[in-house]
Amino acid sequence: MKVSLNWLKRHVDLPYSVEEIEQKLTSLGLEVEGREEPGKAYSALIVAKVLECGKHAESDHLSVTKVFDGKGELQVICGAPNVAAGQTVCFAPIGAELPMPSGEPLKIKKAKIRGVESFGMICAEDEIGLGTSHAGIMVLPDSYVAGTPIVSLGFYDVTLEVNVTPNRPDALSHLGIARELAAAFGKTLKPISPQVMESSEKAGAKISLEVVPGSGCSRYVGRVIEGVKIAPSPEWLKSCLRAVGLTPINNVVDVTNFILMDMGQPLHSFDMDLLKGKSVVVRRAQDGEAITTIDHKEQKLLTSDLVICDGSTPVCLAGVMGGVESEITDSTTRVFLESAWFDPTTIRKQSKRLGLSTDSSYRFERHIDPFMQQLASDYACSLIQELAGGQILAGTVEYTGPEHRKVKALVSVRMSRIARVLGIAPSVEDVRRLLGGIGLEETGFAEDTLTFAVPGFRPDLEREIDLIEEVARLVGFDNIPYDLPKFQVEINELSPLEKLSRKVRYCLAAQGLHECLSLRFSSKQLVSAVFGDEREDDRRTRPAALLNPLNEDLGVLPVSLVPSLLKAVAENEKTRPGSVRLFEVGKAQFPRPEMRTDRNPGFDEVPLLAGVLAGHFNRSPLQDKASPTSFADLKGVLEAFFKHLGLTVEWQVPATSELWLHPHRQAAIVCNKITLGVCGELHPRVSAALDIGMPVYPFEINLDQVLACGQGPSAFRPFSRQVPTTRDVSIEVDGRISHSVVLDRFQAIQAKFLVDVQLKSLYQGDRLASGRKNFLYQLTYQATDRTLTDEEVNKIHDKLRAKISEDGLISLR
């Protein structure tokens, strides 16, 4: 919010520098983010005294003057008709630069005008940015001392940009800011006491008011002013509005804008002669209704919108913007002035839907003072009567709903609690002074407890701790002593789930997978694309919907980590096709069917690990083309992962087929008869729905089930630094024997120095008998203390070949 210092001084005396005021506001929690000082351009101007004034010998309109600038006497030529001896004037000495409308500054130089030297310039209002008059020089009060800088006299305003937090609607007005400064500096806030001169005629005889109960308006005050004369506002009012970025329009409209920025109460003025039916109705809009707002745009209304009507036709969007059909014009003579309290939620939704954010809606949305409507109306009426004339009809047409707040809330604070929370012990008188300075009214004191009535402009003060925070804020956080607590640092033991999650991240990252961090919300469409339509047998198809989602893509709680990973695969394929290796650790959230209670939050959270391999996985430098990812690659990653956890897993056909995986290319991961998760190839239906063209192999593991299996002890075995030696072995087996069976046979032999067995190729074809297949394995031998000789390796390898084929199940080739 823009705050004018000159405007603030209408409410409180502030004999302080701009820097001091800025620092005080920031310490109060109202951070100053910027400053505008238009007077800086006139910093060279000073006060001067005209000692002598005579006619120029060579000119009828020029005068030769002698001025005193505080240091000496100077001769100055002046063309103003009102210059005279004895005046106190604004003087621009040689070297001063004055801003000009053209953008080029006027630099004051020594000059000779018709043969007479001039050493400066006596200025008019328009030449120094203090008005538009150029009829003559600006004459200052004689009390000003010669040599005093003009900028120090308060002619130039300073505007501060104050960051107001959403919980402080009172600070969205100059009165609210002034109240804070008055309390901080120990000053007295000047009271607002408008004098309203009413005529004998009643306002209710000229116009009627109807407010539909429950529509969103709980308080409405209307005044009638007749015989006004629309004209430009006086300069003081224009200056105030310009300082905060508002454009002056006319005296009546400017007064309503002034009250808005001064007190924080939005007002609206109607031309009464344009109100049909001589009645005002506050209600919800009807379907099909429309209004043309003062920005000359037609707005289509919904039944949720709150409008002001002239009988039956909407003429104003309540709390947001008026309509063109009843706006104040130069021909207006009768004014109906509105001062109301509208429901913040209604105004916020209305403003957001229509894309209309105004100074009025901004304040209504943040909860204005429910007790201010009458005072603001009286203040505006007195100013309109002063600036535009007219008669204020007696009384008001008003409405106060049963839901409108009628009494101030009472909040108590214990002195002992203040001392315990803040570490300081202010006296009762100090607390009374501090909280009374910001508008709280003491209603009682019993033993250790002070009770205050909280004003309507502070809706954020609801509890004892709120008042304690106000005391701390007004005392100054820098003035509260602090001591570092003494305690012994202890290392907190991580939870089993956190320990497991860290192991998961380390192991999978070491295998070349990248951790993905998705948003904690998902899309209903994405979940349906992966798991299908809603089914009773799969709770993943029924995600819980958010009541107020940011957008449709973030509308439900996550039921699995797989959909977000698959979405990432699709996006990667479009922008950077090739290899995608992702994993994520997170939680799925499922609503419980039973009734929610305090002990039952209504949701089950399941910790999950999910991953996906897509595109190509490994690529050999000797390959012309990268081979696509296969199920074997996925299985190898998971086997290494579970081996790192100390678990031995089995790969089984799932008891219930997963519909999002290929029906014949999926496996359940089982350990100690506990199903840990599933893996396999993504179903072509899901790939097509997500526009994925490359092969995709996802997996998902329940980490709670992994914890239930327990984890084997970890033991470090140092890596051998010796040179390994490899040997190949080609075997023929029955087509029903799997690679895992053969691998178990190799490992059961426990050949000395055998450290690795890798399947290099698999052959099934015409060169073999029907029902037979051929495996080619590469065996790696390595010692820890020396390099093995070929003779040693050959001897060990021959023994292994003999043992593996001795029962006839495996034939050597």
Coordinates of N, CA, C and O in Angstrom, one line a residue, residues 287-428:
D287 N -29.8 -15.3 -12.8 CA -29.2 -15.9 -14.0 C -29.7 -15.0 -15.2 O -30.9 -14.7 -15.3
G288 N -28.7 -14.7 -16.0 CA -29.0 -13.9 -17.2 C -28.8 -12.4 -17.1 O -28.9 -11.7 -18.1
E289 N -28.7 -11.9 -15.8 CA -28.5 -10.5 -15.6 C -27.1 -10.1 -16.0 O -26.2 -10.9 -16.0
A290 N -27.0 -8.8 -16.4 CA -25.7 -8.3 -16.7 C -25.6 -6.8 -16.3 O -26.6 -6.2 -16.0
I291 N -24.4 -6.3 -16.2 CA -24.2 -5.0 -15.8 C -23.0 -4.4 -16.5 O -22.0 -5.1 -16.8
T292 N -23.0 -3.2 -17.0 CA -21.9 -2.5 -17.6 C -21.2 -1.7 -16.5 O -21.8 -0.7 -16.0
T293 N -20.0 -2.0 -16.1 CA -19.3 -1.4 -15.0 C -18.6 -0.1 -15.6 O -18.6 0.2 -16.8
I294 N -18.1 0.7 -14.6 CA -17.6 2.1 -15.0 C -16.4 2.0 -15.9 O -16.0 3.0 -16.5
D295 N -15.8 0.8 -16.1 CA -14.7 0.6 -17.1 C -15.3 0.3 -18.4 O -14.5 -0.1 -19.3
H296 N -16.6 0.4 -18.6 CA -17.4 0.2 -19.8 C -17.2 -1.2 -20.4 O -17.1 -1.4 -21.6
K297 N -17.2 -2.2 -19.5 CA -17.2 -3.6 -19.9 C -18.4 -4.2 -19.3 O -18.8 -4.0 -18.2
E298 N -19.1 -5.0 -20.2 CA -20.3 -5.7 -19.7 C -19.9 -7.0 -19.0 O -19.0 -7.8 -19.4
Q299 N -20.5 -7.2 -17.8 CA -20.2 -8.3 -17.0 C -21.4 -9.2 -16.9 O -22.5 -8.7 -16.5
K300 N -21.3 -10.5 -17.2 CA -22.4 -11.5 -17.1 C -22.4 -11.9 -15.6 O -21.3 -12.3 -15.1
L301 N -23.5 -11.9 -15.0 CA -23.6 -12.2 -13.6 C -24.1 -13.7 -13.4 O -24.9 -14.2 -14.2
L302 N -23.7 -14.2 -12.2 CA -24.2 -15.5 -11.7 C -25.0 -15.3 -10.4 O -24.9 -14.2 -9.8
T303 N -25.7 -16.3 -10.0 CA -26.5 -16.2 -8.8 C -25.6 -16.1 -7.6 O -26.2 -15.8 -6.5
S304 N -24.3 -16.3 -7.7 CA -23.4 -16.2 -6.5 C -23.0 -14.7 -6.4 O -22.3 -14.4 -5.3
D305 N -23.2 -13.9 -7.3 CA -22.7 -12.5 -7.3 C -23.7 -11.6 -6.5 O -24.9 -11.8 -6.5
L306 N -23.1 -10.7 -5.7 CA -23.9 -9.7 -4.9 C -23.9 -8.4 -5.6 O -22.9 -7.9 -6.0
V307 N -25.1 -7.9 -5.8 CA -25.3 -6.6 -6.6 C -26.2 -5.7 -5.8 O -27.0 -6.0 -4.9
I308 N -26.0 -4.4 -6.2 CA -26.9 -3.3 -5.7 C -27.8 -2.9 -6.9 O -27.3 -2.7 -8.0
C309 N -29.1 -2.9 -6.6 CA -30.1 -2.7 -7.7 C -30.9 -1.4 -7.4 O -31.1 -1.0 -6.3
D310 N -31.3 -0.8 -8.5 CA -32.2 0.4 -8.4 C -33.7 -0.2 -8.6 O -34.2 0.0 -9.6
G311 N -34.2 -0.8 -7.6 CA -35.4 -1.5 -7.7 C -35.3 -2.9 -8.2 O -35.3 -3.8 -7.5
S312 N -35.1 -3.0 -9.6 CA -35.0 -4.4 -10.1 C -33.7 -4.6 -11.0 O -33.4 -5.7 -11.3
T313 N -33.0 -3.5 -11.4 CA -31.9 -3.6 -12.3 C -30.6 -3.4 -11.6 O -30.4 -2.4 -10.8
P314 N -29.6 -4.3 -11.7 CA -28.3 -4.2 -11.1 C -27.6 -2.9 -11.6 O -27.5 -2.7 -12.8
V315 N -27.1 -2.1 -10.7 CA -26.4 -0.8 -11.0 C -25.0 -0.8 -10.4 O -24.3 0.1 -10.6
C316 N -24.7 -1.8 -9.6 CA -23.4 -1.8 -9.0 C -23.0 -3.3 -8.6 O -23.9 -4.0 -8.1
L317 N -21.7 -3.6 -8.8 CA -21.2 -4.9 -8.3 C -20.8 -4.6 -6.9 O -19.8 -3.9 -6.6
A318 N -21.5 -5.1 -5.9 CA -21.3 -4.8 -4.5 C -19.8 -5.0 -4.1 O -19.3 -6.1 -4.3
G319 N -19.2 -4.0 -3.5 CA -17.9 -4.1 -3.0 C -16.8 -4.2 -4.0 O -15.6 -4.2 -3.7
V320 N -17.1 -4.1 -5.3 CA -16.1 -4.3 -6.4 C -16.1 -3.0 -7.3 O -15.1 -2.3 -7.3
M321 N -17.2 -2.8 -8.0 CA -17.1 -1.6 -8.9 C -18.6 -1.2 -9.3 O -19.5 -2.0 -9.4
G322 N -18.7 0.1 -9.4 CA -20.0 0.6 -9.8 C -20.3 0.5 -11.3 O -19.5 0.1 -12.1
G323 N -21.6 0.8 -11.6 CA -22.0 0.7 -13.0 C -22.1 2.1 -13.7 O -22.2 3.1 -13.0
V324 N -22.0 2.1 -15.0 CA -22.0 3.4 -15.7 C -23.4 4.1 -15.6 O -23.5 5.3 -15.8
E325 N -24.5 3.3 -15.4 CA -25.8 3.8 -15.5 C -26.2 4.7 -14.3 O -27.2 5.4 -14.3
S326 N -25.3 4.7 -13.2 CA -25.7 5.5 -12.0 C -24.4 6.3 -11.5 O -24.4 6.8 -10.4
E327 N -23.4 6.4 -12.4 CA -22.2 7.0 -11.9 C -22.4 8.6 -11.8 O -23.2 9.1 -12.5
I328 N -21.5 9.2 -11.0 CA -21.6 10.6 -10.8 C -21.0 11.3 -12.1 O -19.9 11.0 -12.5
T329 N -21.8 12.3 -12.6 CA -21.3 13.1 -13.8 C -21.4 14.6 -13.4 O -21.8 14.9 -12.3
D330 N -21.0 15.4 -14.4 CA -21.0 16.8 -14.2 C -22.4 17.4 -14.0 O -22.6 18.5 -13.4
S331 N -23.4 16.6 -14.4 CA -24.8 17.1 -14.3 C -25.5 16.6 -13.0 O -26.6 16.9 -12.7
T332 N -24.8 15.9 -12.2 CA -25.3 15.3 -11.0 C -25.6 16.4 -10.0 O -24.8 17.3 -9.7
T333 N -26.8 16.4 -9.4 CA -27.2 17.3 -8.3 C -27.7 16.6 -7.0 O -27.7 17.2 -6.0
R334 N -28.0 15.3 -7.2 CA -28.5 14.6 -6.0 C -27.7 13.3 -5.9 O -27.5 12.6 -6.8
V335 N -27.2 13.1 -4.7 CA -26.3 11.9 -4.5 C -26.8 11.0 -3.4 O -27.3 11.5 -2.4
F336 N -26.7 9.7 -3.7 CA -27.0 8.7 -2.7 C -25.7 8.1 -2.3 O -25.0 7.5 -3.2
L337 N -25.3 8.2 -1.0 CA -24.0 7.7 -0.6 C -24.1 6.4 0.2 O -24.9 6.3 1.1
E338 N -23.4 5.4 -0.3 CA -23.4 4.0 0.3 C -22.2 3.8 1.2 O -21.1 4.0 0.8
S339 N -22.5 3.3 2.4 CA -21.4 2.8 3.3 C -21.9 1.5 3.8 O -22.9 1.4 4.6
A340 N -21.2 0.3 3.5 CA -21.7 -1.0 3.8 C -20.6 -1.9 4.3 O -19.4 -1.6 4.2
W341 N -21.1 -3.1 4.8 CA -20.2 -4.2 5.2 C -20.6 -5.4 4.4 O -21.8 -5.9 4.6
F342 N -19.8 -5.9 3.5 CA -20.1 -7.1 2.7 C -19.2 -8.2 3.1 O -18.1 -8.1 3.6
D343 N -19.8 -9.4 2.9 CA -19.1 -10.7 3.3 C -17.8 -10.8 2.5 O -17.8 -10.8 1.3
P344 N -16.6 -11.0 3.2 CA -15.3 -11.1 2.5 C -15.3 -12.2 1.5 O -14.7 -12.0 0.4
T345 N -15.8 -13.4 1.9 CA -15.7 -14.5 0.9 C -16.5 -14.2 -0.3 O -16.1 -14.5 -1.4
T346 N -17.7 -13.7 -0.2 CA -18.5 -13.3 -1.4 C -17.8 -12.4 -2.3 O -17.8 -12.6 -3.5
I347 N -17.2 -11.3 -1.7 CA -16.5 -10.3 -2.5 C -15.3 -10.9 -3.2 O -15.0 -10.7 -4.4
R348 N -14.5 -11.8 -2.5 CA -13.3 -12.4 -3.0 C -13.7 -13.3 -4.2 O -13.0 -13.2 -5.3
K349 N -14.7 -14.1 -4.1 CA -15.0 -15.0 -5.2 C -15.6 -14.2 -6.3 O -15.3 -14.5 -7.5
Q350 N -16.3 -13.2 -6.1 CA -16.9 -12.4 -7.1 C -15.8 -11.6 -7.9 O -15.8 -11.6 -9.1
S351 N -14.9 -11.0 -7.2 CA -13.8 -10.3 -7.8 C -12.9 -11.2 -8.6 O -12.5 -10.9 -9.7
K352 N -12.6 -12.4 -8.1 CA -11.7 -13.4 -8.8 C -12.4 -13.9 -10.0 O -11.8 -14.0 -11.1
R353 N -13.7 -14.2 -9.9 CA -14.4 -14.8 -11.1 C -14.4 -13.7 -12.3 O -14.2 -14.1 -13.4
L354 N -14.7 -12.5 -11.9 CA -14.9 -11.5 -12.9 C -13.5 -10.8 -13.4 O -13.5 -10.1 -14.3
G355 N -12.5 -11.2 -12.6 CA -11.2 -10.6 -13.0 C -11.1 -9.1 -12.7 O -10.4 -8.4 -13.3
L356 N -11.9 -8.6 -11.7 CA -11.9 -7.2 -11.3 C -11.4 -7.1 -9.9 O -12.0 -7.5 -8.9
S357 N -10.2 -6.6 -9.8 CA -9.6 -6.3 -8.4 C -9.4 -4.8 -8.3 O -8.7 -4.2 -9.0
T358 N -10.1 -4.3 -7.3 CA -10.1 -2.8 -7.1 C -9.7 -2.5 -5.7 O -9.6 -3.5 -4.8
D359 N -9.4 -1.3 -5.4 CA -9.1 -0.9 -4.0 C -10.2 -1.3 -3.0 O -9.9 -1.6 -1.9
S360 N -11.4 -1.2 -3.5 CA -12.5 -1.5 -2.6 C -12.6 -3.0 -2.3 O -12.7 -3.5 -1.2
S361 N -12.5 -3.8 -3.4 CA -12.6 -5.3 -3.2 C -11.4 -5.8 -2.4 O -11.6 -6.7 -1.6
Y362 N -10.3 -5.2 -2.6 CA -9.1 -5.6 -1.8 C -9.3 -5.5 -0.3 O -8.8 -6.3 0.4
R363 N -10.0 -4.4 0.1 CA -10.2 -4.2 1.5 C -11.4 -5.1 2.0 O -11.3 -5.6 3.1
F364 N -12.5 -5.2 1.2 CA -13.6 -6.0 1.7 C -13.1 -7.5 1.8 O -13.6 -8.1 2.8
E365 N -12.3 -7.9 0.9 CA -11.8 -9.3 1.0 C -11.1 -9.6 2.3 O -11.0 -10.8 2.7
R366 N -10.4 -8.6 2.9 CA -9.6 -8.8 4.1 C -10.3 -8.4 5.4 O -9.7 -8.3 6.4
H367 N -11.6 -8.2 5.3 CA -12.4 -7.9 6.5 C -12.2 -6.5 7.0 O -11.4 -6.2 7.8
I368 N -13.1 -5.6 6.6 CA -13.1 -4.3 7.1 C -13.8 -4.2 8.5 O -14.4 -5.1 9.0
D369 N -13.6 -3.1 9.2 CA -14.2 -2.8 10.5 C -15.7 -2.9 10.4 O -16.3 -2.0 9.7
P370 N -16.3 -3.8 11.1 CA -17.8 -3.8 11.1 C -18.5 -2.7 11.8 O -19.7 -2.5 11.8
F371 N -17.7 -1.9 12.6 CA -18.3 -0.8 13.4 C -18.1 0.6 12.7 O -18.3 1.6 13.4
M372 N -17.5 0.7 11.5 CA -17.0 1.9 11.0 C -18.0 2.6 10.0 O -17.9 3.7 9.6
Q373 N -19.1 1.9 9.6 CA -19.9 2.4 8.5 C -20.5 3.7 8.7 O -20.5 4.6 7.9
Q374 N -21.1 3.9 9.9 CA -21.7 5.2 10.2 C -20.8 6.4 10.3 O -21.0 7.4 9.7
L375 N -19.6 6.2 10.9 CA -18.6 7.2 11.1 C -18.1 7.6 9.7 O -17.9 8.8 9.4
A376 N -17.8 6.6 8.8 CA -17.2 6.9 7.5 C -18.3 7.7 6.7 O -17.9 8.6 5.9
S377 N -19.5 7.3 6.8 CA -20.6 8.0 6.1 C -20.7 9.4 6.5 O -20.8 10.4 5.7
D378 N -20.7 9.7 7.8 CA -20.8 11.0 8.3 C -19.6 11.9 7.9 O -19.7 13.1 7.5
Y379 N -18.4 11.3 7.9 CA -17.2 12.0 7.5 C -17.2 12.4 6.0 O -16.9 13.5 5.7
A380 N -17.7 11.5 5.2 CA -17.8 11.8 3.8 C -18.9 12.8 3.5 O -18.7 13.7 2.7
C381 N -20.0 12.8 4.2 CA -21.0 13.8 4.1 C -20.6 15.2 4.4 O -20.8 16.1 3.7
S382 N -19.8 15.3 5.5 CA -19.3 16.6 5.9 C -18.3 17.1 4.9 O -18.4 18.3 4.6
L383 N -17.5 16.3 4.3 CA -16.6 16.8 3.3 C -17.3 17.1 2.0 O -17.0 18.1 1.3
I384 N -18.3 16.3 1.6 CA -19.0 16.7 0.4 C -19.8 18.0 0.6 O -19.8 18.8 -0.3
Q385 N -20.4 18.2 1.7 CA -21.1 19.4 2.0 C -20.1 20.6 1.9 O -20.4 21.7 1.4
E386 N -18.9 20.4 2.4 CA -17.9 21.4 2.4 C -17.4 21.8 1.0 O -17.2 22.9 0.7
L387 N -17.2 20.7 0.2 CA -16.5 20.9 -1.1 C -17.5 21.0 -2.2 O -17.2 21.6 -3.3
A388 N -18.7 20.5 -2.1 CA -19.7 20.5 -3.2 C -21.0 21.1 -2.8 O -22.0 21.2 -3.6
G389 N -21.1 21.6 -1.6 CA -22.4 22.3 -1.2 C -23.5 21.2 -1.0 O -23.2 20.1 -0.8
G390 N -24.7 21.7 -1.0 CA -25.8 20.8 -0.9 C -26.3 20.6 0.5 O -25.7 21.1 1.4
Q391 N -27.5 20.0 0.6 CA -28.2 19.7 1.8 C -28.2 18.2 2.1 O -28.5 17.4 1.3
I392 N -27.8 17.9 3.3 CA -27.8 16.5 3.8 C -29.1 16.2 4.4 O -29.4 16.8 5.5
L393 N -29.9 15.3 3.9 CA -31.2 15.0 4.4 C -31.0 14.3 5.8 O -30.1 13.6 6.0
A394 N -32.0 14.5 6.6 CA -31.9 14.0 8.0 C -32.0 12.5 8.0 O -32.8 11.9 7.3
G395 N -31.2 11.9 8.9 CA -31.2 10.5 9.1 C -30.6 9.7 8.0 O -30.1 10.2 7.0
T396 N -30.8 8.4 8.1 CA -30.2 7.5 7.1 C -31.3 6.4 6.7 O -32.3 6.2 7.5
V397 N -31.0 5.8 5.6 CA -31.7 4.5 5.3 C -30.7 3.4 5.6 O -29.7 3.4 5.0
E398 N -31.0 2.5 6.5 CA -30.0 1.6 6.9 C -30.6 0.2 7.2 O -31.8 0.1 7.4
Y399 N -29.6 -0.8 7.3 CA -30.0 -2.1 7.6 C -28.9 -2.8 8.4 O -27.7 -2.6 8.1
T400 N -29.3 -3.5 9.4 CA -28.3 -4.3 10.2 C -28.9 -5.7 10.4 O -29.9 -5.8 11.0
G401 N -28.2 -6.6 9.8 CA -28.7 -8.0 9.8 C -28.4 -8.7 11.2 O -27.5 -8.2 11.9
P402 N -29.1 -9.7 11.5 CA -28.9 -10.4 12.8 C -27.5 -11.0 12.9 O -27.0 -11.2 14.0
E403 N -26.9 -11.3 11.8 CA -25.6 -11.9 11.8 C -24.5 -10.9 11.9 O -23.3 -11.3 12.1
H404 N -24.8 -9.6 11.8 CA -23.7 -8.6 11.9 C -23.2 -8.5 13.3 O -23.9 -8.5 14.3
R405 N -21.9 -8.3 13.4 CA -21.3 -8.2 14.7 C -21.6 -6.9 15.4 O -21.5 -5.8 14.8
K406 N -22.1 -7.0 16.6 CA -22.7 -5.8 17.3 C -21.9 -5.4 18.5 O -22.0 -4.3 19.0
V407 N -21.1 -6.4 19.0 CA -20.2 -6.1 20.2 C -18.8 -6.5 19.9 O -18.5 -7.4 19.1
K408 N -17.9 -5.8 20.6 CA -16.5 -6.1 20.4 C -16.1 -7.4 21.2 O -16.6 -7.6 22.3
A409 N -15.2 -8.1 20.6 CA -14.8 -9.4 21.3 C -13.9 -9.0 22.5 O -13.2 -8.0 22.5
L410 N -14.0 -9.8 23.5 CA -13.2 -9.7 24.7 C -12.1 -10.7 24.8 O -12.3 -11.9 24.6
V411 N -10.8 -10.2 25.0 CA -9.7 -11.1 25.1 C -8.9 -10.8 26.3 O -8.6 -9.6 26.6
S412 N -8.5 -11.8 27.1 CA -7.8 -11.5 28.3 C -6.3 -12.0 28.2 O -6.0 -12.9 27.4
V413 N -5.4 -11.3 28.9 CA -4.0 -11.7 28.9 C -3.5 -11.6 30.4 O -3.8 -10.7 31.1
R414 N -2.7 -12.7 30.7 CA -2.1 -12.7 32.0 C -0.8 -12.1 32.0 O 0.1 -12.4 31.1
M415 N -0.5 -11.3 33.0 CA 0.8 -10.7 33.1 C 1.9 -11.7 33.3 O 3.0 -11.6 32.8
S416 N 1.6 -12.7 34.1 CA 2.6 -13.8 34.3 C 2.9 -14.5 33.0 O 4.1 -14.9 32.7
R417 N 1.9 -14.6 32.1 CA 2.1 -15.3 30.8 C 3.0 -14.4 29.9 O 3.8 -15.0 29.2
I418 N 2.8 -13.1 30.0 CA 3.6 -12.2 29.2 C 5.1 -12.4 29.6 O 6.0 -12.5 28.7
A419 N 5.3 -12.4 30.9 CA 6.7 -12.6 31.3 C 7.3 -13.9 30.9 O 8.5 -14.0 30.6
R420 N 6.5 -15.0 31.0 CA 7.0 -16.3 30.7 C 7.3 -16.5 29.2 O 8.3 -17.1 28.8
V421 N 6.5 -15.9 28.4 CA 6.6 -16.0 26.9 C 7.7 -15.1 26.4 O 8.6 -15.5 25.6
L422 N 7.8 -13.8 26.8 CA 8.7 -12.8 26.3 C 10.0 -12.7 27.0 O 11.0 -12.2 26.5
G423 N 10.0 -13.2 28.3 CA 11.2 -13.0 29.0 C 11.4 -11.6 29.6 O 12.5 -11.3 30.1
I424 N 10.4 -10.8 29.5 CA 10.4 -9.5 30.1 C 9.2 -9.3 31.0 O 8.2 -10.1 30.8
A425 N 9.2 -8.4 31.9 CA 8.1 -8.2 32.8 C 7.6 -6.8 32.8 O 7.9 -6.0 33.7
P426 N 6.9 -6.4 31.8 CA 6.3 -5.0 31.7 C 5.3 -4.9 32.8 O 4.6 -5.8 33.3
S427 N 5.1 -3.7 33.3 CA 4.1 -3.4 34.3 C 2.7 -3.4 33.7 O 2.6 -3.3 32.5
V428 N 1.7 -3.4 34.6 CA 0.4 -3.3 34.1 C 0.1 -2.0 33.4 O -0.6 -2.0 32.3

